[in-house]
CSV table of C-alpha atoms in Angstrom, one decimal:
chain,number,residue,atom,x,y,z
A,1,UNK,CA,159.0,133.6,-86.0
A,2,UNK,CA,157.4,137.1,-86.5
A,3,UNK,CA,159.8,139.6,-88.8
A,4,UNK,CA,158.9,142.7,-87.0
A,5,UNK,CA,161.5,144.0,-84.6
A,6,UNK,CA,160.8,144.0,-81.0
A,7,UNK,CA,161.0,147.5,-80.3
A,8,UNK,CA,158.6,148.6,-82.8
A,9,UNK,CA,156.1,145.9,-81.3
A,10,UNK,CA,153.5,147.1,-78.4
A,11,UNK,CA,154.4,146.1,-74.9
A,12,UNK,CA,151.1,143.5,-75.5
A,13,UNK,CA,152.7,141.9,-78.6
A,14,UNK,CA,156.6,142.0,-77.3
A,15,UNK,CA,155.2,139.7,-74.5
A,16,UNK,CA,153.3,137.9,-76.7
A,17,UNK,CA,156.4,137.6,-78.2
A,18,UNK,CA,158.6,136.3,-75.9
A,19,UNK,CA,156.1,134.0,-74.7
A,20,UNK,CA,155.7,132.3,-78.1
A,21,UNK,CA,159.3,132.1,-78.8
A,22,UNK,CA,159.8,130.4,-74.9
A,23,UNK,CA,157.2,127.9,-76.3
A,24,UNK,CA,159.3,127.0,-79.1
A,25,UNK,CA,162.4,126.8,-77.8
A,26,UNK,CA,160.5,124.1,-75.4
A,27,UNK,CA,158.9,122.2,-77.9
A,28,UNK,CA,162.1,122.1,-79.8
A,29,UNK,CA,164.1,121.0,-76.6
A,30,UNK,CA,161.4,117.9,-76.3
A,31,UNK,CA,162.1,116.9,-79.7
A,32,UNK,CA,165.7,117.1,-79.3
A,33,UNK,CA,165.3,115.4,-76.0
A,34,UNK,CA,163.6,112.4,-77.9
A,35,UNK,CA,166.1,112.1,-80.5
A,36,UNK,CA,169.0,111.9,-78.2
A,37,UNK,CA,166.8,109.5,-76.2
A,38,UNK,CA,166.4,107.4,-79.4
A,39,UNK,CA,169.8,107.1,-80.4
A,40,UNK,CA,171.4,106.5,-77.1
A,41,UNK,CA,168.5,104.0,-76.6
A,42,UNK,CA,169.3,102.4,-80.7
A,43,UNK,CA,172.6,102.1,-79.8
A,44,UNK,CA,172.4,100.2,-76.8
A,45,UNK,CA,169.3,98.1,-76.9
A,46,UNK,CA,171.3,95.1,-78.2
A,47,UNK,CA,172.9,94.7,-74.8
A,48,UNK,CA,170.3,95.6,-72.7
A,49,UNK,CA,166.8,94.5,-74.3
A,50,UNK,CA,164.5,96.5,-72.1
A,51,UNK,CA,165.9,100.1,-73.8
A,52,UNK,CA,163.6,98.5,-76.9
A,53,UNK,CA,160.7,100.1,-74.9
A,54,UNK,CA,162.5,103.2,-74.7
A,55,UNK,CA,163.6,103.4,-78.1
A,56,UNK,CA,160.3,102.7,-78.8
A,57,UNK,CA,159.1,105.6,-77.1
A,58,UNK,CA,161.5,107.8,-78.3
A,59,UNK,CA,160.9,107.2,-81.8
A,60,UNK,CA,157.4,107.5,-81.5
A,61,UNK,CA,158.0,110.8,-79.6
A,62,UNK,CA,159.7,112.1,-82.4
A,63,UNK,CA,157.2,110.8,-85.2
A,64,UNK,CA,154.5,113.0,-83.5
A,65,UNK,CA,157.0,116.1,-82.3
A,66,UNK,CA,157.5,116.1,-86.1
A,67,UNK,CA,154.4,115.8,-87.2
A,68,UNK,CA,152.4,118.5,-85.6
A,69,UNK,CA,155.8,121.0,-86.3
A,70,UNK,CA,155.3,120.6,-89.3
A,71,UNK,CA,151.1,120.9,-89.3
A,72,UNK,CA,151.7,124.0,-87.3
A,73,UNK,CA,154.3,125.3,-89.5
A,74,UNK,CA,152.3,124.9,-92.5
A,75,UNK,CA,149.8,127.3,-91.2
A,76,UNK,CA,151.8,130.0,-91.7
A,77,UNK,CA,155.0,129.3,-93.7
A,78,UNK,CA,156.3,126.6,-96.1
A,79,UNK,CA,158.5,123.6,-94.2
A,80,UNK,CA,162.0,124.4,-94.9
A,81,UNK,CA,160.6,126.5,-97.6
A,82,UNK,CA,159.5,123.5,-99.7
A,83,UNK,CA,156.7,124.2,-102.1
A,84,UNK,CA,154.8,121.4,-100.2
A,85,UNK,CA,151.0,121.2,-101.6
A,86,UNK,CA,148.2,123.1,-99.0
A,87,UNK,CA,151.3,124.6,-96.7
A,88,UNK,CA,151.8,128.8,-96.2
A,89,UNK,CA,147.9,128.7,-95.3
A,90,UNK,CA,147.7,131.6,-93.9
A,91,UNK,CA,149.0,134.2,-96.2
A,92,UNK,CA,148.2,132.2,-99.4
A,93,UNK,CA,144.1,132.4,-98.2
A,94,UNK,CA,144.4,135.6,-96.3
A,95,UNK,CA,141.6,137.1,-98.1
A,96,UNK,CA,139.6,134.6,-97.9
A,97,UNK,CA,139.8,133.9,-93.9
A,98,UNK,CA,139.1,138.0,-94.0
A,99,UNK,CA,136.1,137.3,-95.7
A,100,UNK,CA,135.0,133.9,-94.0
A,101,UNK,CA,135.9,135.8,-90.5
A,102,UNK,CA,133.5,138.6,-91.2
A,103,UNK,CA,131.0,136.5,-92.5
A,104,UNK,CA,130.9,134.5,-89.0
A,105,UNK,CA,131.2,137.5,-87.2
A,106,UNK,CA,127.6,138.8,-88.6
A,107,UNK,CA,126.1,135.6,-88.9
A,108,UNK,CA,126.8,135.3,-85.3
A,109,UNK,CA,127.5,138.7,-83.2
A,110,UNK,CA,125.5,141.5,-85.1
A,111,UNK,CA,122.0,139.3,-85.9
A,112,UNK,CA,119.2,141.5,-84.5
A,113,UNK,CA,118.0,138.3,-81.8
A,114,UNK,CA,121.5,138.2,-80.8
A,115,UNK,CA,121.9,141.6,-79.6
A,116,UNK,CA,118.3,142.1,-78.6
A,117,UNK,CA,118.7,139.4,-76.2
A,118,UNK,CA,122.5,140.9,-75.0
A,119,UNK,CA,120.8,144.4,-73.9
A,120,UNK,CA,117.3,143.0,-73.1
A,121,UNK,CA,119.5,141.1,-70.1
A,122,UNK,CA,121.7,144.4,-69.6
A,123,UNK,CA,120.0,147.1,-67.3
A,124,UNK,CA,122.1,149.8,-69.6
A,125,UNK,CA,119.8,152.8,-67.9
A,126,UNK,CA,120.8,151.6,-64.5
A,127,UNK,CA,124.1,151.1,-65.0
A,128,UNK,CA,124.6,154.5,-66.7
A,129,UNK,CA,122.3,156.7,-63.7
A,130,UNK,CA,124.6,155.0,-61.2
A,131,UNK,CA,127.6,155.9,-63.3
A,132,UNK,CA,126.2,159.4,-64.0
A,133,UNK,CA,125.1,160.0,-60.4
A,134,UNK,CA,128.6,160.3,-58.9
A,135,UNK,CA,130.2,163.4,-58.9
A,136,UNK,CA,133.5,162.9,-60.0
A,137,UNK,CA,132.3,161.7,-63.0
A,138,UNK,CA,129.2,163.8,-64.0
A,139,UNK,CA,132.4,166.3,-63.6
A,140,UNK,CA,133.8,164.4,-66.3
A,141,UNK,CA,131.0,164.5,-68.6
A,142,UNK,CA,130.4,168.2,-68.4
A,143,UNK,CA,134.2,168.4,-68.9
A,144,UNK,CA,134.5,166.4,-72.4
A,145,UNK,CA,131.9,167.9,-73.5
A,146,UNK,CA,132.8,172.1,-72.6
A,147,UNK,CA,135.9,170.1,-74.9
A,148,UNK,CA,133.6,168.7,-77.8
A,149,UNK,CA,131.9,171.8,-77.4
A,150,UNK,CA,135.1,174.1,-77.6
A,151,UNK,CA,136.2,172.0,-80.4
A,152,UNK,CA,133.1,172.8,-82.4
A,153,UNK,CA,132.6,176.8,-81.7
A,154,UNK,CA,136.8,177.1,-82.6
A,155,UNK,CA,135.8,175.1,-86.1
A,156,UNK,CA,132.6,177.1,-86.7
A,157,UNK,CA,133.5,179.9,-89.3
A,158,UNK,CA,131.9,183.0,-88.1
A,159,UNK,CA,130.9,183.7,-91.5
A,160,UNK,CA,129.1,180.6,-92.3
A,161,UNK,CA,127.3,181.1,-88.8
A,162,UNK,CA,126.5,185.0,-89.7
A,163,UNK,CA,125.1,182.9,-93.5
A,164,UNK,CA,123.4,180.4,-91.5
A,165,UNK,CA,121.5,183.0,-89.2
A,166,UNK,CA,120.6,185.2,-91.9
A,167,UNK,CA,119.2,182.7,-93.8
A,168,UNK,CA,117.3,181.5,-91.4
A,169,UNK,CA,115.8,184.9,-90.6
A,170,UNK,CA,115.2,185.0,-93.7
A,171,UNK,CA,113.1,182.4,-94.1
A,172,UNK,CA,111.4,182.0,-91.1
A,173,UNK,CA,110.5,185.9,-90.2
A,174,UNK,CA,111.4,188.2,-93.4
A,175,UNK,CA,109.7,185.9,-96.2
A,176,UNK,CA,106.5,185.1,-94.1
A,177,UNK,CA,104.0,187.9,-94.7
A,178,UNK,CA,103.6,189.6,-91.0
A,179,UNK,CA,100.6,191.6,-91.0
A,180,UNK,CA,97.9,188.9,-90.9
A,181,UNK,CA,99.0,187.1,-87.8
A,182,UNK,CA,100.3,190.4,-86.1
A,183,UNK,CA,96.2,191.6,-87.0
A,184,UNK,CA,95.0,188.5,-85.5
A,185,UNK,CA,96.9,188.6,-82.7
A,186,UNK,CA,96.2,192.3,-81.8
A,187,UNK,CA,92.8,191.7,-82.4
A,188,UNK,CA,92.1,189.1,-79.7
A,189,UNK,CA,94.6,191.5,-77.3
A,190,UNK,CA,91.8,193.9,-77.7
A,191,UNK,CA,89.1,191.3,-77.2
A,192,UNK,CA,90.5,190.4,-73.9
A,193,UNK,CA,91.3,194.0,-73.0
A,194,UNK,CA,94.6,193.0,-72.4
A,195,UNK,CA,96.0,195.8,-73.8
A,196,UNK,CA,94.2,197.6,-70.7
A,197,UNK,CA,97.7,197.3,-68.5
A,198,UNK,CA,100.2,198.8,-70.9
A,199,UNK,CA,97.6,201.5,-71.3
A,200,UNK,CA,97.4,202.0,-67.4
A,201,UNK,CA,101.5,201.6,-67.5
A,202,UNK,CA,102.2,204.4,-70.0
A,203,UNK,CA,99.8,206.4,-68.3
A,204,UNK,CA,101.2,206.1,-64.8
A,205,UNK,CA,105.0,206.3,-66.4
A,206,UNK,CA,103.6,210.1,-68.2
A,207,UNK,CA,102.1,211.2,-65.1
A,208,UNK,CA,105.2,210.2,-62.9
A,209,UNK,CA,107.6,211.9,-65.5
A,210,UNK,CA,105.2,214.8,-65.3
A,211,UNK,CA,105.2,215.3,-61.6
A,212,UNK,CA,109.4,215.0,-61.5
A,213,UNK,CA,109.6,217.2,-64.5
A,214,UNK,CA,107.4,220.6,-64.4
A,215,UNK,CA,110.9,222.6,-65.8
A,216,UNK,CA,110.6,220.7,-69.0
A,217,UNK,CA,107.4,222.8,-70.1
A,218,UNK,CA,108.8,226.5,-68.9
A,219,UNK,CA,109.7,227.7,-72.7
A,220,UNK,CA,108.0,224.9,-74.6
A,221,UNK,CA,105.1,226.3,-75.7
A,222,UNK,CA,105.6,230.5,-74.7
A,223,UNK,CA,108.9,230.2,-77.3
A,224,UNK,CA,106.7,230.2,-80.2
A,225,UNK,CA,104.7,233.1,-79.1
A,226,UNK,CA,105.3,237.0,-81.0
A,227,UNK,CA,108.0,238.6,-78.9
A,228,UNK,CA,106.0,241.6,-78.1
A,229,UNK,CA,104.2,239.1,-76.1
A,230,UNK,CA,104.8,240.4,-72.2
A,231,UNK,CA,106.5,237.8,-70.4
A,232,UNK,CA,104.5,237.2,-67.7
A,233,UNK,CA,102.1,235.9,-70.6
A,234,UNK,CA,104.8,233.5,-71.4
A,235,UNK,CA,104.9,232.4,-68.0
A,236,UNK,CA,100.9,231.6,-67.7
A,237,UNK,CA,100.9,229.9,-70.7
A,238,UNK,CA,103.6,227.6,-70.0
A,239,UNK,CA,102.2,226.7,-67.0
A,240,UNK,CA,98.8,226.2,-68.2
A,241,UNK,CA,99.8,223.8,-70.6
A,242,UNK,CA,101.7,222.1,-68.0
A,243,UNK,CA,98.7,221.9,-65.7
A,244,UNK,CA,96.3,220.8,-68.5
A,245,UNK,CA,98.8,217.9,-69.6
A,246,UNK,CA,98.4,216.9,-65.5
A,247,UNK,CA,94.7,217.0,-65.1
A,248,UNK,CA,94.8,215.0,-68.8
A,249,UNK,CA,96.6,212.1,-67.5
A,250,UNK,CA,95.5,212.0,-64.3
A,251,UNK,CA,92.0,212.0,-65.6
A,252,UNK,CA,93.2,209.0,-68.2
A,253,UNK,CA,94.5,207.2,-65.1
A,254,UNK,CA,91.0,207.6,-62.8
A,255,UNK,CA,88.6,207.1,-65.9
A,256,UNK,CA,88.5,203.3,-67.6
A,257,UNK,CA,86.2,204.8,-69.8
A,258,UNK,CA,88.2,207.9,-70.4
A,259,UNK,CA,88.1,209.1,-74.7
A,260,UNK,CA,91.4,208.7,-75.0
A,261,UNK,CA,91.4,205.5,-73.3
A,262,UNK,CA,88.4,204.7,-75.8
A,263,UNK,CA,90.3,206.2,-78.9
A,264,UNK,CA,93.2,203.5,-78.3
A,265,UNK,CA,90.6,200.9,-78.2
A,266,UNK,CA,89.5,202.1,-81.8
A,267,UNK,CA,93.0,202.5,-83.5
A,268,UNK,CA,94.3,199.6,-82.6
A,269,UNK,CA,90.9,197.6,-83.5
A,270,UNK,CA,91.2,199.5,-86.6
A,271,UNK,CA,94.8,198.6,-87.0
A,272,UNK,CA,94.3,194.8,-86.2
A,273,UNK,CA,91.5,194.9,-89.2
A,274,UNK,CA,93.5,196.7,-91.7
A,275,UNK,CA,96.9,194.5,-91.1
A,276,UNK,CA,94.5,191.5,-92.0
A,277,UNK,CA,92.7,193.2,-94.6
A,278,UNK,CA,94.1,196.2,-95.9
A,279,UNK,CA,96.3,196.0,-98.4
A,280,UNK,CA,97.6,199.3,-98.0
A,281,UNK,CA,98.5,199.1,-94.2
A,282,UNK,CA,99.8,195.2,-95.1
A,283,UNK,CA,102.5,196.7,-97.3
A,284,UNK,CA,103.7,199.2,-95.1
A,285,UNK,CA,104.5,196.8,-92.3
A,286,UNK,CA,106.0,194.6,-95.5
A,287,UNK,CA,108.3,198.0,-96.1
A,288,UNK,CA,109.1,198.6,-92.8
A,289,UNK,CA,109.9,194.9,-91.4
A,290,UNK,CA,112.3,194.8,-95.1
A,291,UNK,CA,114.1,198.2,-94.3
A,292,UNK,CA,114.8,196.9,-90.7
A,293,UNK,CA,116.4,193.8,-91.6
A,294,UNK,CA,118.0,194.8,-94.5
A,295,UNK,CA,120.4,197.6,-92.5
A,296,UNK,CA,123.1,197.2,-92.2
A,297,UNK,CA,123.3,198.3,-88.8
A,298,UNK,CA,120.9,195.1,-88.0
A,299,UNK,CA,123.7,192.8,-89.6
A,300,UNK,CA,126.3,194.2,-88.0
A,301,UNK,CA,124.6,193.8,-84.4
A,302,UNK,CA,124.0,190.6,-85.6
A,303,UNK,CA,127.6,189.8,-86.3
A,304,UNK,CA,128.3,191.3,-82.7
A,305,UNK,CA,126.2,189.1,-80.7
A,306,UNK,CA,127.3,186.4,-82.3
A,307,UNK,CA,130.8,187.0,-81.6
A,308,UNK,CA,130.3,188.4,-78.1
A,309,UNK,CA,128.2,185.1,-77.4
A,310,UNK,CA,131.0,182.5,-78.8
A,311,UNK,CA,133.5,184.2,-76.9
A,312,UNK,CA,131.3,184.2,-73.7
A,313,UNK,CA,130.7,180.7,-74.6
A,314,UNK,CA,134.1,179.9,-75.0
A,315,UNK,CA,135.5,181.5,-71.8
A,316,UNK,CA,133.0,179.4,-70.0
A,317,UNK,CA,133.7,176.1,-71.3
A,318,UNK,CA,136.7,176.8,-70.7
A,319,UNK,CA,137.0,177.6,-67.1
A,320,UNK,CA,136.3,174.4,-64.8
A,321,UNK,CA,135.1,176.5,-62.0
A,322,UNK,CA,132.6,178.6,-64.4
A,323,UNK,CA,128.3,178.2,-63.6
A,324,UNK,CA,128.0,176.8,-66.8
A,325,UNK,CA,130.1,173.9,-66.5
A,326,UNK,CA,128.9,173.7,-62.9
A,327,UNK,CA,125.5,173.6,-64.1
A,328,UNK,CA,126.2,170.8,-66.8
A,329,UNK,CA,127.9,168.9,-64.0
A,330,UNK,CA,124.3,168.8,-61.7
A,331,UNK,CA,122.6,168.2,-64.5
A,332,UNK,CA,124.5,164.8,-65.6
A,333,UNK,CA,124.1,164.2,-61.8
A,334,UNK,CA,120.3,164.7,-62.1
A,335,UNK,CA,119.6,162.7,-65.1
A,336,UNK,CA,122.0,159.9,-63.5
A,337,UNK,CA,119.6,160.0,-60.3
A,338,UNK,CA,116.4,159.5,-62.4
A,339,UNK,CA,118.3,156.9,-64.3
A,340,UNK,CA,118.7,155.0,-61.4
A,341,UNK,CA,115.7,155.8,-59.4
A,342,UNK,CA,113.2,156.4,-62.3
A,343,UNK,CA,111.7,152.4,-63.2
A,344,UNK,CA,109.5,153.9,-66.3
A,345,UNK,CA,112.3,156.1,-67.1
A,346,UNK,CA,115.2,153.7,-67.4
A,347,UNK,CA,112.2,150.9,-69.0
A,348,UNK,CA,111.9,153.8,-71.9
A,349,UNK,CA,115.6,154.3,-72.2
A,350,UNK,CA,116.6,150.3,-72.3
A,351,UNK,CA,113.9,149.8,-74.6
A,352,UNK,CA,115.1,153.0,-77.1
A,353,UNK,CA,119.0,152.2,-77.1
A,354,UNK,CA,118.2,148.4,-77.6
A,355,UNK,CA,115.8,149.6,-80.4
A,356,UNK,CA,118.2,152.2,-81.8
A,357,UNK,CA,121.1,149.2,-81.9
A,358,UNK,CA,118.9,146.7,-83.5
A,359,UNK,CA,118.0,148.8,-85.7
A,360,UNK,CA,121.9,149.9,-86.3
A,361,UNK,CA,122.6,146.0,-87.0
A,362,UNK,CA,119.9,145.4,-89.2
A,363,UNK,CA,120.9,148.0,-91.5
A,364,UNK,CA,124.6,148.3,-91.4
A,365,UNK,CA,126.1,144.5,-90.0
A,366,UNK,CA,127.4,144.0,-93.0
A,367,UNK,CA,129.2,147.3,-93.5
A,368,UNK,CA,130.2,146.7,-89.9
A,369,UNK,CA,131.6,143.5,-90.7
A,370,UNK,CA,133.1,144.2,-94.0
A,371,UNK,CA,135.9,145.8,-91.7
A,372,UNK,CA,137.1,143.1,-90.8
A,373,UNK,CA,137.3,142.1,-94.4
A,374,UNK,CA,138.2,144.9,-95.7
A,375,UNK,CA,141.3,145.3,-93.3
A,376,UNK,CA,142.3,142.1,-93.9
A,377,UNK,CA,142.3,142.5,-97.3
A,378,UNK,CA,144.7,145.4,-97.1
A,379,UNK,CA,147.1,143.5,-94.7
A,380,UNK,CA,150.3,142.3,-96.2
A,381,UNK,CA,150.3,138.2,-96.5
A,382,UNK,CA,153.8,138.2,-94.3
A,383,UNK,CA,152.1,140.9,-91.5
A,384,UNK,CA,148.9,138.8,-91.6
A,385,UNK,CA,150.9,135.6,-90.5
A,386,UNK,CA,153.1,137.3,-88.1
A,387,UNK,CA,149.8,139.2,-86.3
A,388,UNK,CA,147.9,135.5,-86.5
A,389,UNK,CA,151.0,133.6,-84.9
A,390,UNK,CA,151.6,136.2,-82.3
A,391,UNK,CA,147.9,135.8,-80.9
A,392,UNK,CA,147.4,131.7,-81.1
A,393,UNK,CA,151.5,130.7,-81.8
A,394,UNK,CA,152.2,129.8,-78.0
A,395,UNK,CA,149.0,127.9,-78.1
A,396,UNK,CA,149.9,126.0,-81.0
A,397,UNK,CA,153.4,125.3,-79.9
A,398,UNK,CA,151.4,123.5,-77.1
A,399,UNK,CA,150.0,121.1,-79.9
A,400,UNK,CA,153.9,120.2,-80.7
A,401,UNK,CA,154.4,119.7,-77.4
A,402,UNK,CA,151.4,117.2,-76.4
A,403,UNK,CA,152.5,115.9,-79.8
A,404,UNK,CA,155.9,114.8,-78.6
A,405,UNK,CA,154.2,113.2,-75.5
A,406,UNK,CA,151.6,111.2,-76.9
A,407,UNK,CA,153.3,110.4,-79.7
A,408,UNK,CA,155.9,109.0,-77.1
A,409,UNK,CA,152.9,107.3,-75.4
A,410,UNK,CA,151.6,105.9,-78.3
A,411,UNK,CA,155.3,104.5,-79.6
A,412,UNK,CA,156.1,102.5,-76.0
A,413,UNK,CA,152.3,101.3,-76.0
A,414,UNK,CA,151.9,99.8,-80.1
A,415,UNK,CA,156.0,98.5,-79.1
A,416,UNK,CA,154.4,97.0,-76.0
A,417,UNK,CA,151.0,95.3,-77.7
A,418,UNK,CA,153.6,93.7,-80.4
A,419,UNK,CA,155.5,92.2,-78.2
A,420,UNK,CA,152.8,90.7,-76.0
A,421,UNK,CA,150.6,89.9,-79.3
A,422,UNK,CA,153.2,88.9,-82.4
A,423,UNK,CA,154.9,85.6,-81.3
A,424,UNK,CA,159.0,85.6,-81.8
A,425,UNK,CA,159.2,89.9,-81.6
């Protein structure tokens, strides 16, 4: 019987339990059963002949009732704790079962043709758009993950993140050298003339500010004039700048082919030619992109979006009525209808997870088995036998049983053939 007390047994194994040790107590009682049948039967066969038979039968009965007890017992514990050769099987070759168990189980489970074959025959796209399609459960999805998720962002240390970012800044836009691809890009801007509508924009954005803004020019320019200046002078020439700033930009906004309009054109072909091939003008922009991101006011914004965006984050994987999770949600729900309606999707997806798994077994069955091996190994003989005779005991206590019968049967029937065969018995 198993040592381990009942309570400390899952409600599986207590039944298990009970149902191997209701086994017993019946292949017990049919061996009792036969013994008292045989000795009655002994006793009184001289005075009535025909309880031969049954003696017969009894003893037979008992000859195979003892047998397979103690077959079955020697699988897992010595016979009345005799050191009989080839008995305690179990916990005497525990490792070795381990290892001849795991051995089977990738011979014959985790072979590539073997599990091929299993998903080849399982429609696993299918099945998972159909699972995926339903609401309640896309819900579900979207809601282990905003907890994966969670889980992830609360172990993240803010300052490996603010490493991790900086470091990749670093390498992907402070090391690079800017000004040849900035000059090559600005130059084909200018090639297309698409650098025509931010012109036209700052021009109508000057001339709009202008037109809402004529107090912003009384003073700026009559200020700087000799005070013995009369102020009515001050006056005209305020206004005459204002006027001539007007007529300027309207004039830039009617012309396309306007000088100033054709002086941007030239500085910023110039520019584009000097950022590729001025060394001078490449170095500045080196300078200036290195200042930037070496403030500390950049690492500190930095720092803030990052915190402001986990926390955002957070709160919304959090909340099970925020957009983002609803969002999630209808996009589970929209992968699990193209699943499920999709034929060349779900051919692409079968064909990649059986791919992915056979791949998986070919390279790691045997890890995969030595589990089994491996936890075996580090069972205790006595737990070993008692997990073992929990799963097949009742089963086995079956064999004592049919042992009892048919050793019964086979008693009456060699009693029988001697009597009708040997003359005089």
């Amino acid at each position: 019987m198993p040592r381990t007390p009942l309570a400390f047994l899952s409600p599986a194994d207590q039944e298990r339990l009970r149902a191997l040790r209701r086994m017993k107590a019946i292949a017990v009682g049919a061996l009792v059963f036969m013994a008292v049948v045989f000795v009655i039967a002994f006793w009184l066969q001289q005075r009535q002949p025909w309880l031969g038979y049954v003696r017969a039968a009894a003893e037979g009965g008992m000859v195979g009732g003892l047998a397979d007890w103690f077959a079955v017992t020697a699988l897992f514990r010595r016979p009345l704790g005799l050191p009989i050769p080839h008995t305690a099987i179990i916990p005497n070759r525990k490792d070795e079962i381990g290892r001849t168990l795991g051995e089977f189980v990738e011979t014959n489970f985790l072979a590539a043709e073997v599990v091929r074959t299993k998903l080849t025959q399982t429609a696993i796209a299918q099945r998972a758009g159909e699972w995926l399609r339903q609401p309640s459960h896309a819900e579900r999805v979207a809601a282990e993950g905003s907890t994966i998720a969670i889980a992830v962002l609360n172990a993240l240390s803010d300052d490996d993140v603010r490493d991790l970012i900086t470091d990749l800044a670093r390498e992907h836009l402070v090391d690079p050298e800017w000004g040849p691809p900035a000059g090559a890009w600005l130059e084909k801007i200018v090639e297309a003339d698409a650098h025509h509508g931010a012109v036209d924009l700052a021009a109508d954005s000057i001339s709009t500010w202008l037109d809402t803004n004529g107090e912003a020019f009384a003073g700026l320019i009559s200020r700087r004039l000799p005070s013995w200046v009369p102020k009515l002078a001050h006056r005209f020439v305020d206004e005459t700048v204002y006027h001539e700033a007007v007529k300027f930009v309207h004039a830039v906004q009617a012309d396309p082919q306007h000088p100033a309009r054709l002086a941007i054109d030239g500085y910023l072909g110039r520019l584009a030619d000097n950022l590729q091939n001025d060394p001078a003008t490449r170095a500045k922009l080196e300078n200036a992109k290195a200042s930037l991101f070496d403030s500390p006011r950049v690492g500190a914004l930095a720092t803030e979006a990052w915190n402001t965006a986990k926390a955002g984050l957070l709160k919304s994987l959090a909340d099970p009525a925020s957009g983002l999770r609803a969002r999630a949600a209808q996009a589970v729900q929209e992968v699990g209808e193209r699943l499920t309606t999709d034929a060349a999707l779900q051919k692409r997806v079968d064909t990649w997870v059986s791919d992915a798994a056979v791949f998986l077994v070919d390279r790691y069955r045997h890890d995969i088995a030595s589990i089994i091996t491996d936890t075996v190994e580090r069972w205790d003989p006595a737990e070993t036998t008692e997990k073992i005779e929990l799963m097949v005991g009742r089963d086995l206590q079956y064999i004592r049983l049919n042992g009892t019968v048919v050793g019964a049967l086979a008693g009456l029937a060699i009693f029988t053939i001697a009597h009708a065969v040997i003359p005089g018995v």
